[in-house]
PDB file of C-alpha atoms in Angstrom:
ATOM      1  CA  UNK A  37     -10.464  -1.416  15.886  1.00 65.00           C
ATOM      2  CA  UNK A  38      -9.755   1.354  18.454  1.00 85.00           C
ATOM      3  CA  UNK A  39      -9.534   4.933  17.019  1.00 88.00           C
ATOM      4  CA  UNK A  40      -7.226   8.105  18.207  1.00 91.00           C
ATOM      5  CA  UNK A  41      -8.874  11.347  17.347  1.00 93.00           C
ATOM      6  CA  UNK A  42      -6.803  14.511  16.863  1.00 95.00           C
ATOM      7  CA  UNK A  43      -6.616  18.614  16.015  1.00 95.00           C
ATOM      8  CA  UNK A  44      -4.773  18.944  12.938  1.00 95.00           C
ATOM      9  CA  UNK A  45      -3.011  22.099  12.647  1.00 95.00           C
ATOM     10  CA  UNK A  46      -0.836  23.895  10.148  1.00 92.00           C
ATOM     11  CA  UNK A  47       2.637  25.296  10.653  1.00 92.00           C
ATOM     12  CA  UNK A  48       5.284  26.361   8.489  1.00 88.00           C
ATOM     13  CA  UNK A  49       3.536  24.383   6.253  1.00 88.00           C
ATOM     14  CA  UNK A  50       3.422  20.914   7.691  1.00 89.00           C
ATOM     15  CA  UNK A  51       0.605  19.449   9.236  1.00 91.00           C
ATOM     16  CA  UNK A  52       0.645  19.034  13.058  1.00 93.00           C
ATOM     17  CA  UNK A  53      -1.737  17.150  15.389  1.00 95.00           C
ATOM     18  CA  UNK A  54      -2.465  16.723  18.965  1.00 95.00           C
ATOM     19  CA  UNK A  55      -4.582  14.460  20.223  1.00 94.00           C
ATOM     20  CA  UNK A  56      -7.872  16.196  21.376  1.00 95.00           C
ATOM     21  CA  UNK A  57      -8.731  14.683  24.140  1.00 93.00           C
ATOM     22  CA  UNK A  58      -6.127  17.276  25.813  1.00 92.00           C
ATOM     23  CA  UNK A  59      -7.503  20.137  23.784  1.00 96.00           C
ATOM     24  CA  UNK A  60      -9.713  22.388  26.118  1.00 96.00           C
ATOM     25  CA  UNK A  61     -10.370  25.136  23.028  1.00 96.00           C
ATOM     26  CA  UNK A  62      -9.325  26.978  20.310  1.00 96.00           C
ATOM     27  CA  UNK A  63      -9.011  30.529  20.259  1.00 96.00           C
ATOM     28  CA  UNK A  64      -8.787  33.019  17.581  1.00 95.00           C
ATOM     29  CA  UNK A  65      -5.367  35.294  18.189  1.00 93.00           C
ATOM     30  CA  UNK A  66      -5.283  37.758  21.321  1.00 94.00           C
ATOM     31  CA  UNK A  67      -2.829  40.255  22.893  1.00 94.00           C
ATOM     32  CA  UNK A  68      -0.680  38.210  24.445  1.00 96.00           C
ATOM     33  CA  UNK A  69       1.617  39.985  27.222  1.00 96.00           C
ATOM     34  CA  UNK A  70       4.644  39.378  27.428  1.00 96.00           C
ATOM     35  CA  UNK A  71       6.605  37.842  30.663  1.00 93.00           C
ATOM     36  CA  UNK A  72      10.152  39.064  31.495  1.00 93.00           C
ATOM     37  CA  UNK A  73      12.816  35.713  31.796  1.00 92.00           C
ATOM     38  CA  UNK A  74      10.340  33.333  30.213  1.00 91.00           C
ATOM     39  CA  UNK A  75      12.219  30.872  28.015  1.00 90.00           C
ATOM     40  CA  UNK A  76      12.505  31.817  24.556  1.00 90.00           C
ATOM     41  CA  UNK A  77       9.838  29.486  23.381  1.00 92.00           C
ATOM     42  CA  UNK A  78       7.291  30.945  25.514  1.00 94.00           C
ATOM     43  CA  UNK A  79       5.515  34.259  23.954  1.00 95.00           C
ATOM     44  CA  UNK A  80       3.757  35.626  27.337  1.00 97.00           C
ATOM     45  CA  UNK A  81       0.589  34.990  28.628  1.00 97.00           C
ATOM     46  CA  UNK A  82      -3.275  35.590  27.759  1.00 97.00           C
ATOM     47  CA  UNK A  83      -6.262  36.040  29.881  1.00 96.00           C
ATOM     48  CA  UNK A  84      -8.842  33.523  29.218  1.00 96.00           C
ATOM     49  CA  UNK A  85     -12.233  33.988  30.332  1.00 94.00           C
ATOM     50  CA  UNK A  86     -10.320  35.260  34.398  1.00 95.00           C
ATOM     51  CA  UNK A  87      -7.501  32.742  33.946  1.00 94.00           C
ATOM     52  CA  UNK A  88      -3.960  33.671  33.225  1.00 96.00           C
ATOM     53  CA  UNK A  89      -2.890  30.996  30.847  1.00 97.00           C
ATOM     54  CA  UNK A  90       1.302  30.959  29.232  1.00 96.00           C
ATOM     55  CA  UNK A  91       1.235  31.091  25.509  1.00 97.00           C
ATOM     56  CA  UNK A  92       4.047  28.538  23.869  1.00 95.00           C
ATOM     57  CA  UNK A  93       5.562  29.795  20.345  1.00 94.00           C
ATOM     58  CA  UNK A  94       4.989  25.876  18.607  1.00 93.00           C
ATOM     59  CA  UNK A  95       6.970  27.408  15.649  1.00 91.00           C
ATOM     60  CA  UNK A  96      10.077  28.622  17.924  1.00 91.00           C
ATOM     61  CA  UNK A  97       9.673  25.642  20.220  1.00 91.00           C
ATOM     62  CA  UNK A  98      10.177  23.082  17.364  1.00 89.00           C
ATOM     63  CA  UNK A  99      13.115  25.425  15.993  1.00 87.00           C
ATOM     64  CA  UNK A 100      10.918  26.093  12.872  1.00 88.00           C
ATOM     65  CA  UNK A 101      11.236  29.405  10.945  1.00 86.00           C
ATOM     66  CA  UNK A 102       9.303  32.364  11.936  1.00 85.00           C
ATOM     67  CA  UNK A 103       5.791  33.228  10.124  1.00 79.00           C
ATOM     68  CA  UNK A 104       6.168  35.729   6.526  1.00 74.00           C
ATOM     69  CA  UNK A 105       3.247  34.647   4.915  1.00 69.00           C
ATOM     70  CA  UNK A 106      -0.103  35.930   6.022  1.00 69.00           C
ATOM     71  CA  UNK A 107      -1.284  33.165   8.334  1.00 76.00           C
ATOM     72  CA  UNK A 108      -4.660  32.608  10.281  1.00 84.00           C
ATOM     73  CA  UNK A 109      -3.066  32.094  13.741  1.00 91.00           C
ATOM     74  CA  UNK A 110      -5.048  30.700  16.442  1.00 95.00           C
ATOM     75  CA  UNK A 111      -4.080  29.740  19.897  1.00 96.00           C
ATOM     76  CA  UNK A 112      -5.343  25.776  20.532  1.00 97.00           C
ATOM     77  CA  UNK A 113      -5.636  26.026  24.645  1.00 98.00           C
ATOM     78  CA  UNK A 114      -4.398  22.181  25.906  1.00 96.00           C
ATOM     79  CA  UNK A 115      -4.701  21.140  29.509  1.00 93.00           C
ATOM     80  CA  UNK A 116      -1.223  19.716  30.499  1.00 86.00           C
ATOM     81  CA  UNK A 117      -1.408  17.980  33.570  1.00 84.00           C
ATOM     82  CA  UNK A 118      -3.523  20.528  36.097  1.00 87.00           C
ATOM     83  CA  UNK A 119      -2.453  23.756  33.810  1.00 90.00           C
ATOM     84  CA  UNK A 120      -3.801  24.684  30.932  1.00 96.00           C
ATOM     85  CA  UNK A 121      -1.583  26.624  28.167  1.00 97.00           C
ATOM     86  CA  UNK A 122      -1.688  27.846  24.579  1.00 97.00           C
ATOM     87  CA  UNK A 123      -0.084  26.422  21.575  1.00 97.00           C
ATOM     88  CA  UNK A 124       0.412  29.196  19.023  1.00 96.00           C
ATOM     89  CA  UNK A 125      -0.457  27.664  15.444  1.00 95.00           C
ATOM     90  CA  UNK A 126      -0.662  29.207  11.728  1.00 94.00           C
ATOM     91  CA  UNK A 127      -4.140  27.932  11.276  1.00 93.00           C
ATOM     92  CA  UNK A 128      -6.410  24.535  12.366  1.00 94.00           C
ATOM     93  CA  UNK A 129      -7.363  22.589   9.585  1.00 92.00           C
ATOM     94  CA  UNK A 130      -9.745  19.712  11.037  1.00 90.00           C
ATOM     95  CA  UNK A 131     -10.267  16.864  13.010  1.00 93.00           C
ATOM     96  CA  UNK A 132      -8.786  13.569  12.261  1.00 91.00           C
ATOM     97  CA  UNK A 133      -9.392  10.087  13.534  1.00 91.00           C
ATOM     98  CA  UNK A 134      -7.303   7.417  13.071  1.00 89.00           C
ATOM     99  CA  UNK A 135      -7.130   3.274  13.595  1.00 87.00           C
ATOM    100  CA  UNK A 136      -3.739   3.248  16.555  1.00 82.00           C
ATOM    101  CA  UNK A 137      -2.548   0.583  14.253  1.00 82.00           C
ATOM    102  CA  UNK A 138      -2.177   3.570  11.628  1.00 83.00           C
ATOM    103  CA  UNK A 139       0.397   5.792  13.831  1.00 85.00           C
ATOM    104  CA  UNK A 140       4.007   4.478  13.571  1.00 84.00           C
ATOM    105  CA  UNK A 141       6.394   5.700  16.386  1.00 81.00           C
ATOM    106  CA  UNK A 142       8.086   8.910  15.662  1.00 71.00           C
ATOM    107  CA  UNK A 143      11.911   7.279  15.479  1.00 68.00           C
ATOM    108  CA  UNK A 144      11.040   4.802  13.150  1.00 55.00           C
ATOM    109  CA  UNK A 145      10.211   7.552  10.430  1.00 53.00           C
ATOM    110  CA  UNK A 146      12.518  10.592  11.392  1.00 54.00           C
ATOM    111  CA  UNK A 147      15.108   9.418  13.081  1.00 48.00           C
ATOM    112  CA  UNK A 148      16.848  10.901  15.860  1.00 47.00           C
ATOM    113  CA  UNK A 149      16.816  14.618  15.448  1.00 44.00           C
ATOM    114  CA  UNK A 150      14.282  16.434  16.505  1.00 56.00           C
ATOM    115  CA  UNK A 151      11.992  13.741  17.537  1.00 66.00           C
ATOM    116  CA  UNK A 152      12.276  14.861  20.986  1.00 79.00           C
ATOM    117  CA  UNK A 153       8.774  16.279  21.168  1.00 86.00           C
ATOM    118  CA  UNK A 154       6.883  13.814  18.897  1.00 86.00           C
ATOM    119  CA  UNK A 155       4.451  11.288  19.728  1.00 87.00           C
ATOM    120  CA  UNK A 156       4.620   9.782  16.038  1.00 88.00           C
ATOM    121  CA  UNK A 157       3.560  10.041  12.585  1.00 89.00           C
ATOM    122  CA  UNK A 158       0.164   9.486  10.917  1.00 89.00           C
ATOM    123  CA  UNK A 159      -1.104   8.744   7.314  1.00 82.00           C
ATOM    124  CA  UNK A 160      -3.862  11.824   6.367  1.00 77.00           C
ATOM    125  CA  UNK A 161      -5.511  11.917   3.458  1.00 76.00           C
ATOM    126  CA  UNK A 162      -3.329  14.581   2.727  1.00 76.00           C
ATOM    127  CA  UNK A 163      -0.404  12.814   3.309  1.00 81.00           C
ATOM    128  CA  UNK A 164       1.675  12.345   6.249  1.00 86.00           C
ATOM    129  CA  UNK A 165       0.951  14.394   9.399  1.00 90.00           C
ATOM    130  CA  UNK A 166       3.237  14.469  12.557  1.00 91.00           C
ATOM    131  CA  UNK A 167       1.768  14.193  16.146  1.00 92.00           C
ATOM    132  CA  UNK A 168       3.170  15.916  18.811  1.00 93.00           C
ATOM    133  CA  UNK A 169       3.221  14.881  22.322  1.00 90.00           C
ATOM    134  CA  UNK A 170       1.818  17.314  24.390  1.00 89.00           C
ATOM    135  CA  UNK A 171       3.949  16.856  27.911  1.00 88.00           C
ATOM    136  CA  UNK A 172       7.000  17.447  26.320  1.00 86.00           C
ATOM    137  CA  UNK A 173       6.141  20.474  24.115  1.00 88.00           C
ATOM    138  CA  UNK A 174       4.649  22.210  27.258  1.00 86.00           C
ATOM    139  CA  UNK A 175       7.605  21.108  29.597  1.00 82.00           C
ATOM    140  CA  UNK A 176      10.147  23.935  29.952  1.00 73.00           C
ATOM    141  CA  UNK A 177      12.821  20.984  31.173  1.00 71.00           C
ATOM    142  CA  UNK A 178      13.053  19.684  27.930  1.00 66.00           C
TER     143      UNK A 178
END
């Protein structure tokens, strides 16, 4: 049986996940400076290791409520396409595999709000944990 393996992350909360094969690293927080007429979603930019790289708010982009509790925010750098860019998350919690049998498409669970950027939805042992797909949360378009 074929396996997907993700980063599970936390935010507001929930648990996220992407699947890592698109994850180039995780970073612990860093300035990030900020870039006049950027859409809203997109906090600024950081230099990592000579290379400018944009910085994506995940919480603003998914229209989830800003941060008040102390969280352990790291940025989780994803390649997207030839570009790489950073996802802004409260804190990463592990790595997950799962059978592809085991992820049910994201509109047969939430419906048709806000499933715009999701891949699907995955059983953790946790409970449920929502996988986002990464070209449309890094695609200013959508």
């Amino acid at each position: 049986m074929e396996e997907e393996r993700f980063v599970v992350f936390r935010l507001a909360g929930e648990d996220f996940a992407i699947p890592i094969d698109g994850v180039h690293s995780v970073e612990r927080m860093m300035p990030i400076t900020r870039v006049p007429k950027a859409p809203t979603f997109v906090e600024g930019v950081i230099n990592l290791r000579g290379e400018v790289v944009p910085v994506i708010d995940l919480r603003r982009r998914l229209d989830l409520p800003p941060a008040t509790e102390d969280v352990d925010a790291h940025i989780v750098v994803v390649l997207a396409g030839e570009q790489l860019v950073g996802l802004i998350v409260d804190e990463i919690s592990h790595v997950l595999s799962l059978p592809a049998t085991a992820i049910q498409p994201a509109d047969q669970v939430i419906g048709e709000a806000n499933r715009n950027f999701l891949q699907g939805v995955g059983q953790g042992e946790q409970g449920l944990i929502i996988i986002l797909d990464l070209e449309r949360v890094v695609d200013p378009e959508r």
